[in-house]
Amino acid sequence: MIRQNPPKANAQKSVYYTNRFDVMPTSPMLPLGESQSFLQALHTPITQSYIQNDLTTLWVESTQILPLIKELFVLGYDFLTEMSAIDKLEENNEFELFYLLLKLEDTSSKRLKIKTKIKKGEHITSLTSLFKSANWSERECFDMFGIIFDGHPYLQRLLMPKDWVGHPLLKSYPLQGDEYAAWYEVDKIFGKEYRQIIGPEQRDSARIDRNDDKNFSAISFESRYQESNAPLLIKTFKSGKELKERR
């Protein structure tokens, strides 16, 4: 039986790779068990809780993210190791945000993962009032996904130039950049009038130009002894002497 290739229409905006031969199994969501008592100390409503990959995960509404993490901060989870987002706009028009908290004083405690969802265009409260590490994490999230964090002291791009158009980690963003990205450096350095002279940026990392001997090594066995329309580098003599015996 011949394996059928998955349809490629709208493949860039697809959230999941649906080829049944390559789908990885999902990690099981286990009940909290003895850790269930941990939730009794919290007043913020938790919508879902489980253990996945040895990591306690708590789901909360986006409007309750700051109250919940404030409670966890008082309980000793005072270190934000990471936060970011996942683009699920094509699936349900939502972003999935996650926060990883760590309790440094008690090494026996498991790390906590706090997860929430926001709709496209919705804002979420910044955590910079609690964690200094949230400053750059939220700026990167804004830069890559376009998510707005209310209360952030300086919500500007972090990785891309300030005048960049689009957000590169959105699944709808072209893999090699859009037309604006292709001409960004040319327009910025030389001006749009030089587009036809210089040409667009080459963003295909797998591309090899066999005629480009500046950025690539020679990949052919063609021998080039001299430049065209230039004086000969090796000249032949009209007559020569052959040494028949050693002097």
PDB file of N, CA, C and O in Angstrom, residues 109-180:
ATOM      1  N   SER A 109      10.279  20.113  46.777  1.00  0.00           N
ATOM      2  CA  SER A 109       9.041  20.506  46.110  1.00  0.00           C
ATOM      3  C   SER A 109       9.215  20.440  44.602  1.00  0.00           C
ATOM      4  O   SER A 109      10.278  20.758  44.068  1.00  0.00           O
ATOM      5  N   LYS A 110       8.153  20.051  43.938  1.00  0.00           N
ATOM      6  CA  LYS A 110       8.167  20.016  42.492  1.00  0.00           C
ATOM      7  C   LYS A 110       8.000  21.434  41.945  1.00  0.00           C
ATOM      8  O   LYS A 110       7.422  22.298  42.581  1.00  0.00           O
ATOM      9  N   ARG A 111       8.524  21.645  40.780  1.00  0.00           N
ATOM     10  CA  ARG A 111       8.259  22.922  40.120  1.00  0.00           C
ATOM     11  C   ARG A 111       6.788  22.995  39.738  1.00  0.00           C
ATOM     12  O   ARG A 111       6.124  21.987  39.542  1.00  0.00           O
ATOM     13  N   LEU A 112       6.301  24.208  39.590  1.00  0.00           N
ATOM     14  CA  LEU A 112       4.904  24.422  39.226  1.00  0.00           C
ATOM     15  C   LEU A 112       4.824  25.019  37.829  1.00  0.00           C
ATOM     16  O   LEU A 112       5.620  25.891  37.467  1.00  0.00           O
ATOM     17  N   LYS A 113       3.868  24.536  37.072  1.00  0.00           N
ATOM     18  CA  LYS A 113       3.558  25.137  35.776  1.00  0.00           C
ATOM     19  C   LYS A 113       2.147  25.709  35.849  1.00  0.00           C
ATOM     20  O   LYS A 113       1.193  24.990  36.144  1.00  0.00           O
ATOM     21  N   ILE A 114       2.037  27.001  35.593  1.00  0.00           N
ATOM     22  CA  ILE A 114       0.741  27.670  35.574  1.00  0.00           C
ATOM     23  C   ILE A 114       0.389  27.954  34.119  1.00  0.00           C
ATOM     24  O   ILE A 114       1.202  28.521  33.375  1.00  0.00           O
ATOM     25  N   LYS A 115      -0.819  27.555  33.708  1.00  0.00           N
ATOM     26  CA  LYS A 115      -1.217  27.732  32.320  1.00  0.00           C
ATOM     27  C   LYS A 115      -2.545  28.480  32.250  1.00  0.00           C
ATOM     28  O   LYS A 115      -3.392  28.357  33.133  1.00  0.00           O
ATOM     29  N   THR A 116      -2.684  29.255  31.183  1.00  0.00           N
ATOM     30  CA  THR A 116      -3.916  29.985  30.955  1.00  0.00           C
ATOM     31  C   THR A 116      -4.084  30.217  29.460  1.00  0.00           C
ATOM     32  O   THR A 116      -3.160  29.937  28.671  1.00  0.00           O
ATOM     33  N   LYS A 117      -5.241  30.708  29.060  1.00  0.00           N
ATOM     34  CA  LYS A 117      -5.527  30.979  27.655  1.00  0.00           C
ATOM     35  C   LYS A 117      -6.098  32.382  27.505  1.00  0.00           C
ATOM     36  O   LYS A 117      -6.810  32.865  28.384  1.00  0.00           O
ATOM     37  N   ILE A 118      -5.771  33.008  26.394  1.00  0.00           N
ATOM     38  CA  ILE A 118      -6.375  34.289  26.047  1.00  0.00           C
ATOM     39  C   ILE A 118      -6.768  34.259  24.577  1.00  0.00           C
ATOM     40  O   ILE A 118      -6.128  33.595  23.763  1.00  0.00           O
ATOM     41  N   LYS A 119      -7.825  34.975  24.249  1.00  0.00           N
ATOM     42  CA  LYS A 119      -8.261  35.075  22.865  1.00  0.00           C
ATOM     43  C   LYS A 119      -7.354  36.034  22.098  1.00  0.00           C
ATOM     44  O   LYS A 119      -6.625  36.843  22.687  1.00  0.00           O
ATOM     45  N   LYS A 120      -7.385  35.946  20.793  1.00  0.00           N
ATOM     46  CA  LYS A 120      -6.615  36.843  19.969  1.00  0.00           C
ATOM     47  C   LYS A 120      -7.080  38.271  20.202  1.00  0.00           C
ATOM     48  O   LYS A 120      -8.268  38.571  20.149  1.00  0.00           O
ATOM     49  N   GLY A 121      -6.138  39.149  20.486  1.00  0.00           N
ATOM     50  CA  GLY A 121      -6.471  40.546  20.740  1.00  0.00           C
ATOM     51  C   GLY A 121      -6.674  40.880  22.205  1.00  0.00           C
ATOM     52  O   GLY A 121      -6.711  42.060  22.563  1.00  0.00           O
ATOM     53  N   GLU A 122      -6.805  39.868  23.070  1.00  0.00           N
ATOM     54  CA  GLU A 122      -6.960  40.121  24.497  1.00  0.00           C
ATOM     55  C   GLU A 122      -5.609  40.438  25.141  1.00  0.00           C
ATOM     56  O   GLU A 122      -4.571  39.972  24.691  1.00  0.00           O
ATOM     57  N   HIS A 123      -5.665  41.213  26.237  1.00  0.00           N
ATOM     58  CA  HIS A 123      -4.471  41.539  27.004  1.00  0.00           C
ATOM     59  C   HIS A 123      -4.403  40.653  28.238  1.00  0.00           C
ATOM     60  O   HIS A 123      -5.396  40.021  28.623  1.00  0.00           O
ATOM     61  N   ILE A 124      -3.233  40.616  28.864  1.00  0.00           N
ATOM     62  CA  ILE A 124      -3.059  39.883  30.107  1.00  0.00           C
ATOM     63  C   ILE A 124      -2.173  40.710  31.030  1.00  0.00           C
ATOM     64  O   ILE A 124      -1.336  41.502  30.567  1.00  0.00           O
ATOM     65  N   THR A 125      -2.347  40.544  32.328  1.00  0.00           N
ATOM     66  CA  THR A 125      -1.626  41.351  33.300  1.00  0.00           C
ATOM     67  C   THR A 125      -0.152  40.954  33.366  1.00  0.00           C
ATOM     68  O   THR A 125       0.195  39.770  33.352  1.00  0.00           O
ATOM     69  N   SER A 126       0.708  41.954  33.437  1.00  0.00           N
ATOM     70  CA  SER A 126       2.147  41.710  33.560  1.00  0.00           C
ATOM     71  C   SER A 126       2.484  41.246  34.969  1.00  0.00           C
ATOM     72  O   SER A 126       1.827  41.616  35.946  1.00  0.00           O
ATOM     73  N   LEU A 127       3.544  40.438  35.072  1.00  0.00           N
ATOM     74  CA  LEU A 127       4.030  39.947  36.369  1.00  0.00           C
ATOM     75  C   LEU A 127       5.333  40.638  36.791  1.00  0.00           C
ATOM     76  O   LEU A 127       6.008  40.163  37.699  1.00  0.00           O
ATOM     77  N   THR A 128       5.661  41.741  36.138  1.00  0.00           N
ATOM     78  CA  THR A 128       6.909  42.423  36.470  1.00  0.00           C
ATOM     79  C   THR A 128       6.892  43.005  37.883  1.00  0.00           C
ATOM     80  O   THR A 128       7.965  43.275  38.440  1.00  0.00           O
ATOM     81  N   SER A 129       5.715  43.196  38.470  1.00  0.00           N
ATOM     82  CA  SER A 129       5.654  43.696  39.845  1.00  0.00           C
ATOM     83  C   SER A 129       6.120  42.648  40.847  1.00  0.00           C
ATOM     84  O   SER A 129       6.505  42.987  41.970  1.00  0.00           O
ATOM     85  N   LEU A 130       6.104  41.370  40.454  1.00  0.00           N
ATOM     86  CA  LEU A 130       6.548  40.279  41.325  1.00  0.00           C
ATOM     87  C   LEU A 130       7.921  39.743  40.951  1.00  0.00           C
ATOM     88  O   LEU A 130       8.735  39.429  41.825  1.00  0.00           O
ATOM     89  N   PHE A 131       8.173  39.611  39.653  1.00  0.00           N
ATOM     90  CA  PHE A 131       9.407  38.986  39.194  1.00  0.00           C
ATOM     91  C   PHE A 131      10.123  39.912  38.208  1.00  0.00           C
ATOM     92  O   PHE A 131       9.531  40.351  37.223  1.00  0.00           O
ATOM     93  N   LYS A 132      11.387  40.189  38.474  1.00  0.00           N
ATOM     94  CA  LYS A 132      12.183  40.958  37.528  1.00  0.00           C
ATOM     95  C   LYS A 132      12.430  40.164  36.245  1.00  0.00           C
ATOM     96  O   LYS A 132      12.585  40.738  35.168  1.00  0.00           O
ATOM     97  N   SER A 133      12.480  38.846  36.370  1.00  0.00           N
ATOM     98  CA  SER A 133      12.725  38.008  35.194  1.00  0.00           C
ATOM     99  C   SER A 133      11.566  38.061  34.208  1.00  0.00           C
ATOM    100  O   SER A 133      11.731  37.689  33.040  1.00  0.00           O
ATOM    101  N   ALA A 134      10.386  38.518  34.669  1.00  0.00           N
ATOM    102  CA  ALA A 134       9.236  38.605  33.770  1.00  0.00           C
ATOM    103  C   ALA A 134       9.385  39.735  32.765  1.00  0.00           C
ATOM    104  O   ALA A 134       8.708  39.749  31.741  1.00  0.00           O
ATOM    105  N   ASN A 135      10.287  40.666  33.058  1.00  0.00           N
ATOM    106  CA  ASN A 135      10.455  41.816  32.170  1.00  0.00           C
ATOM    107  C   ASN A 135      10.847  41.384  30.766  1.00  0.00           C
ATOM    108  O   ASN A 135      10.155  41.675  29.794  1.00  0.00           O
ATOM    109  N   TRP A 136      11.961  40.661  30.655  1.00  0.00           N
ATOM    110  CA  TRP A 136      12.427  40.243  29.339  1.00  0.00           C
ATOM    111  C   TRP A 136      11.581  39.122  28.764  1.00  0.00           C
ATOM    112  O   TRP A 136      11.396  39.040  27.549  1.00  0.00           O
ATOM    113  N   SER A 137      11.048  38.237  29.603  1.00  0.00           N
ATOM    114  CA  SER A 137      10.207  37.143  29.094  1.00  0.00           C
ATOM    115  C   SER A 137       8.958  37.695  28.430  1.00  0.00           C
ATOM    116  O   SER A 137       8.544  37.223  27.364  1.00  0.00           O
ATOM    117  N   GLU A 138       8.339  38.693  29.057  1.00  0.00           N
ATOM    118  CA  GLU A 138       7.127  39.270  28.482  1.00  0.00           C
ATOM    119  C   GLU A 138       7.445  40.115  27.256  1.00  0.00           C
ATOM    120  O   GLU A 138       6.653  40.146  26.300  1.00  0.00           O
ATOM    121  N   ARG A 139       8.595  40.764  27.254  1.00  0.00           N
ATOM    122  CA  ARG A 139       8.987  41.514  26.059  1.00  0.00           C
ATOM    123  C   ARG A 139       9.236  40.580  24.875  1.00  0.00           C
ATOM    124  O   ARG A 139       8.852  40.869  23.738  1.00  0.00           O
ATOM    125  N   GLU A 140       9.872  39.443  25.142  1.00  0.00           N
ATOM    126  CA  GLU A 140      10.092  38.466  24.076  1.00  0.00           C
ATOM    127  C   GLU A 140       8.768  37.906  23.575  1.00  0.00           C
ATOM    128  O   GLU A 140       8.580  37.705  22.375  1.00  0.00           O
ATOM    129  N   CYS A 141       7.840  37.658  24.492  1.00  0.00           N
ATOM    130  CA  CYS A 141       6.523  37.135  24.113  1.00  0.00           C
ATOM    131  C   CYS A 141       5.765  38.168  23.275  1.00  0.00           C
ATOM    132  O   CYS A 141       5.086  37.817  22.308  1.00  0.00           O
ATOM    133  N   PHE A 142       5.879  39.425  23.640  1.00  0.00           N
ATOM    134  CA  PHE A 142       5.266  40.489  22.846  1.00  0.00           C
ATOM    135  C   PHE A 142       5.903  40.579  21.469  1.00  0.00           C
ATOM    136  O   PHE A 142       5.221  40.734  20.445  1.00  0.00           O
ATOM    137  N   ASP A 143       7.224  40.464  21.420  1.00  0.00           N
ATOM    138  CA  ASP A 143       7.961  40.565  20.170  1.00  0.00           C
ATOM    139  C   ASP A 143       7.619  39.421  19.228  1.00  0.00           C
ATOM    140  O   ASP A 143       7.376  39.621  18.036  1.00  0.00           O
ATOM    141  N   MET A 144       7.580  38.194  19.738  1.00  0.00           N
ATOM    142  CA  MET A 144       7.403  37.018  18.901  1.00  0.00           C
ATOM    143  C   MET A 144       5.944  36.701  18.589  1.00  0.00           C
ATOM    144  O   MET A 144       5.639  36.144  17.530  1.00  0.00           O
ATOM    145  N   PHE A 145       5.013  37.044  19.504  1.00  0.00           N
ATOM    146  CA  PHE A 145       3.603  36.681  19.320  1.00  0.00           C
ATOM    147  C   PHE A 145       2.667  37.879  19.230  1.00  0.00           C
ATOM    148  O   PHE A 145       1.530  37.726  18.798  1.00  0.00           O
ATOM    149  N   GLY A 146       3.105  39.045  19.679  1.00  0.00           N
ATOM    150  CA  GLY A 146       2.238  40.220  19.657  1.00  0.00           C
ATOM    151  C   GLY A 146       1.293  40.309  20.831  1.00  0.00           C
ATOM    152  O   GLY A 146       0.317  41.074  20.781  1.00  0.00           O
ATOM    153  N   ILE A 147       1.530  39.572  21.912  1.00  0.00           N
ATOM    154  CA  ILE A 147       0.654  39.588  23.083  1.00  0.00           C
ATOM    155  C   ILE A 147       0.973  40.823  23.932  1.00  0.00           C
ATOM    156  O   ILE A 147       2.140  41.119  24.208  1.00  0.00           O
ATOM    157  N   ILE A 148      -0.070  41.530  24.377  1.00  0.00           N
ATOM    158  CA  ILE A 148       0.079  42.746  25.162  1.00  0.00           C
ATOM    159  C   ILE A 148      -0.009  42.405  26.646  1.00  0.00           C
ATOM    160  O   ILE A 148      -0.957  41.738  27.086  1.00  0.00           O
ATOM    161  N   PHE A 149       0.974  42.862  27.425  1.00  0.00           N
ATOM    162  CA  PHE A 149       0.998  42.658  28.873  1.00  0.00           C
ATOM    163  C   PHE A 149       0.742  44.001  29.554  1.00  0.00           C
ATOM    164  O   PHE A 149       1.596  44.893  29.528  1.00  0.00           O
ATOM    165  N   ASP A 150      -0.438  44.134  30.143  1.00  0.00           N
ATOM    166  CA  ASP A 150      -0.808  45.379  30.805  1.00  0.00           C
ATOM    167  C   ASP A 150       0.036  45.595  32.057  1.00  0.00           C
ATOM    168  O   ASP A 150       0.192  44.679  32.874  1.00  0.00           O
ATOM    169  N   GLY A 151       0.559  46.802  32.208  1.00  0.00           N
ATOM    170  CA  GLY A 151       1.365  47.133  33.374  1.00  0.00           C
ATOM    171  C   GLY A 151       2.841  46.909  33.195  1.00  0.00           C
ATOM    172  O   GLY A 151       3.613  47.161  34.130  1.00  0.00           O
ATOM    173  N   HIS A 152       3.259  46.465  32.030  1.00  0.00           N
ATOM    174  CA  HIS A 152       4.698  46.275  31.788  1.00  0.00           C
ATOM    175  C   HIS A 152       5.368  47.642  31.679  1.00  0.00           C
ATOM    176  O   HIS A 152       4.863  48.544  31.004  1.00  0.00           O
ATOM    177  N   PRO A 153       6.528  47.828  32.321  1.00  0.00           N
ATOM    178  CA  PRO A 153       7.158  49.158  32.325  1.00  0.00           C
ATOM    179  C   PRO A 153       7.719  49.596  30.979  1.00  0.00           C
ATOM    180  O   PRO A 153       7.862  50.800  30.734  1.00  0.00           O
ATOM    181  N   TYR A 154       8.072  48.657  30.115  1.00  0.00           N
ATOM    182  CA  TYR A 154       8.698  49.023  28.840  1.00  0.00           C
ATOM    183  C   TYR A 154       8.433  47.918  27.831  1.00  0.00           C
ATOM    184  O   TYR A 154       9.317  47.137  27.500  1.00  0.00           O
ATOM    185  N   LEU A 155       7.220  47.850  27.330  1.00  0.00           N
ATOM    186  CA  LEU A 155       6.824  46.773  26.433  1.00  0.00           C
ATOM    187  C   LEU A 155       7.227  47.128  24.997  1.00  0.00           C
ATOM    188  O   LEU A 155       6.433  47.665  24.227  1.00  0.00           O
ATOM    189  N   GLN A 156       8.475  46.832  24.678  1.00  0.00           N
ATOM    190  CA  GLN A 156       9.024  47.072  23.337  1.00  0.00           C
ATOM    191  C   GLN A 156       9.635  45.768  22.821  1.00  0.00           C
ATOM    192  O   GLN A 156       9.847  44.824  23.572  1.00  0.00           O
ATOM    193  N   ARG A 157       9.909  45.746  21.528  1.00  0.00           N
ATOM    194  CA  ARG A 157      10.540  44.570  20.941  1.00  0.00           C
ATOM    195  C   ARG A 157      11.887  44.308  21.605  1.00  0.00           C
ATOM    196  O   ARG A 157      12.593  45.245  21.986  1.00  0.00           O
ATOM    197  N   LEU A 158      12.235  43.016  21.689  1.00  0.00           N
ATOM    198  CA  LEU A 158      13.468  42.617  22.352  1.00  0.00           C
ATOM    199  C   LEU A 158      14.474  42.012  21.384  1.00  0.00           C
ATOM    200  O   LEU A 158      15.677  42.287  21.469  1.00  0.00           O
ATOM    201  N   LEU A 159      14.010  41.169  20.468  1.00  0.00           N
ATOM    202  CA  LEU A 159      14.895  40.469  19.539  1.00  0.00           C
ATOM    203  C   LEU A 159      14.892  41.103  18.150  1.00  0.00           C
ATOM    204  O   LEU A 159      15.939  41.231  17.521  1.00  0.00           O
ATOM    205  N   MET A 160      13.732  41.482  17.673  1.00  0.00           N
ATOM    206  CA  MET A 160      13.619  42.064  16.345  1.00  0.00           C
ATOM    207  C   MET A 160      13.770  43.581  16.426  1.00  0.00           C
ATOM    208  O   MET A 160      13.587  44.180  17.486  1.00  0.00           O
ATOM    209  N   PRO A 161      14.114  44.246  15.318  1.00  0.00           N
ATOM    210  CA  PRO A 161      14.182  45.713  15.312  1.00  0.00           C
ATOM    211  C   PRO A 161      12.831  46.327  15.673  1.00  0.00           C
ATOM    212  O   PRO A 161      11.778  45.725  15.458  1.00  0.00           O
ATOM    213  N   LYS A 162      12.872  47.522  16.229  1.00  0.00           N
ATOM    214  CA  LYS A 162      11.639  48.160  16.704  1.00  0.00           C
ATOM    215  C   LYS A 162      10.652  48.435  15.576  1.00  0.00           C
ATOM    216  O   LYS A 162       9.445  48.480  15.819  1.00  0.00           O
ATOM    217  N   ASP A 163      11.142  48.637  14.360  1.00  0.00           N
ATOM    218  CA  ASP A 163      10.245  48.924  13.242  1.00  0.00           C
ATOM    219  C   ASP A 163       9.908  47.683  12.429  1.00  0.00           C
ATOM    220  O   ASP A 163       9.436  47.782  11.301  1.00  0.00           O
ATOM    221  N   TRP A 164      10.145  46.484  12.993  1.00  0.00           N
ATOM    222  CA  TRP A 164       9.839  45.241  12.274  1.00  0.00           C
ATOM    223  C   TRP A 164       8.329  45.073  12.158  1.00  0.00           C
ATOM    224  O   TRP A 164       7.566  45.445  13.061  1.00  0.00           O
ATOM    225  N   VAL A 165       7.904  44.483  11.070  1.00  0.00           N
ATOM    226  CA  VAL A 165       6.483  44.233  10.825  1.00  0.00           C
ATOM    227  C   VAL A 165       6.198  42.752  11.012  1.00  0.00           C
ATOM    228  O   VAL A 165       6.856  41.912  10.397  1.00  0.00           O
ATOM    229  N   GLY A 166       5.226  42.410  11.873  1.00  0.00           N
ATOM    230  CA  GLY A 166       4.858  41.018  12.099  1.00  0.00           C
ATOM    231  C   GLY A 166       5.546  40.416  13.302  1.00  0.00           C
ATOM    232  O   GLY A 166       6.417  41.024  13.934  1.00  0.00           O
ATOM    233  N   HIS A 167       5.143  39.180  13.642  1.00  0.00           N
ATOM    234  CA  HIS A 167       5.649  38.484  14.821  1.00  0.00           C
ATOM    235  C   HIS A 167       6.109  37.083  14.391  1.00  0.00           C
ATOM    236  O   HIS A 167       5.284  36.224  14.046  1.00  0.00           O
ATOM    237  N   PRO A 168       7.410  36.819  14.408  1.00  0.00           N
ATOM    238  CA  PRO A 168       7.984  35.635  13.751  1.00  0.00           C
ATOM    239  C   PRO A 168       7.541  34.284  14.298  1.00  0.00           C
ATOM    240  O   PRO A 168       7.655  33.287  13.582  1.00  0.00           O
ATOM    241  N   LEU A 169       7.086  34.163  15.559  1.00  0.00           N
ATOM    242  CA  LEU A 169       6.714  32.852  16.088  1.00  0.00           C
ATOM    243  C   LEU A 169       5.234  32.519  15.891  1.00  0.00           C
ATOM    244  O   LEU A 169       4.786  31.468  16.333  1.00  0.00           O
ATOM    245  N   LEU A 170       4.500  33.373  15.227  1.00  0.00           N
ATOM    246  CA  LEU A 170       3.138  33.001  14.849  1.00  0.00           C
ATOM    247  C   LEU A 170       3.203  31.946  13.756  1.00  0.00           C
ATOM    248  O   LEU A 170       4.027  32.024  12.847  1.00  0.00           O
ATOM    249  N   LYS A 171       2.326  30.962  13.820  1.00  0.00           N
ATOM    250  CA  LYS A 171       2.345  29.895  12.823  1.00  0.00           C
ATOM    251  C   LYS A 171       1.925  30.394  11.445  1.00  0.00           C
ATOM    252  O   LYS A 171       2.182  29.724  10.449  1.00  0.00           O
ATOM    253  N   SER A 172       1.294  31.556  11.388  1.00  0.00           N
ATOM    254  CA  SER A 172       0.915  32.134  10.107  1.00  0.00           C
ATOM    255  C   SER A 172       2.035  32.957   9.492  1.00  0.00           C
ATOM    256  O   SER A 172       1.914  33.430   8.362  1.00  0.00           O
ATOM    257  N   TYR A 173       3.146  33.122  10.227  1.00  0.00           N
ATOM    258  CA  TYR A 173       4.266  33.913   9.704  1.00  0.00           C
ATOM    259  C   TYR A 173       5.080  33.052   8.753  1.00  0.00           C
ATOM    260  O   TYR A 173       5.426  31.914   9.082  1.00  0.00           O
ATOM    261  N   PRO A 174       5.404  33.552   7.544  1.00  0.00           N
ATOM    262  CA  PRO A 174       6.153  32.735   6.574  1.00  0.00           C
ATOM    263  C   PRO A 174       7.491  32.286   7.142  1.00  0.00           C
ATOM    264  O   PRO A 174       8.169  33.035   7.849  1.00  0.00           O
ATOM    265  N   LEU A 175       7.898  31.070   6.813  1.00  0.00           N
ATOM    266  CA  LEU A 175       9.130  30.507   7.355  1.00  0.00           C
ATOM    267  C   LEU A 175      10.351  31.317   6.949  1.00  0.00           C
ATOM    268  O   LEU A 175      11.305  31.446   7.715  1.00  0.00           O
ATOM    269  N   GLN A 176      10.362  31.852   5.747  1.00  0.00           N
ATOM    270  CA  GLN A 176      11.502  32.632   5.275  1.00  0.00           C
ATOM    271  C   GLN A 176      11.216  34.134   5.306  1.00  0.00           C
ATOM    272  O   GLN A 176      11.933  34.906   4.678  1.00  0.00           O
ATOM    273  N   GLY A 177      10.203  34.527   6.073  1.00  0.00           N
ATOM    274  CA  GLY A 177       9.882  35.944   6.151  1.00  0.00           C
ATOM    275  C   GLY A 177       8.985  36.392   5.014  1.00  0.00           C
ATOM    276  O   GLY A 177       8.910  35.755   3.959  1.00  0.00           O
ATOM    277  N   ASP A 178       8.306  37.512   5.219  1.00  0.00           N
ATOM    278  CA  ASP A 178       7.424  38.039   4.186  1.00  0.00           C
ATOM    279  C   ASP A 178       8.196  39.000   3.287  1.00  0.00           C
ATOM    280  O   ASP A 178       9.427  39.102   3.337  1.00  0.00           O
ATOM    281  N   GLU A 179       7.479  39.708   2.443  1.00  0.00           N
ATOM    282  CA  GLU A 179       8.132  40.633   1.515  1.00  0.00           C
ATOM    283  C   GLU A 179       8.845  41.749   2.273  1.00  0.00           C
ATOM    284  O   GLU A 179       9.938  42.172   1.885  1.00  0.00           O
ATOM    285  N   TYR A 180       8.257  42.196   3.367  1.00  0.00           N
ATOM    286  CA  TYR A 180       8.892  43.250   4.160  1.00  0.00           C
ATOM    287  C   TYR A 180      10.230  42.765   4.720  1.00  0.00           C
ATOM    288  O   TYR A 180      11.217  43.493   4.709  1.00  0.00           O
TER     289      TYR A 180
END
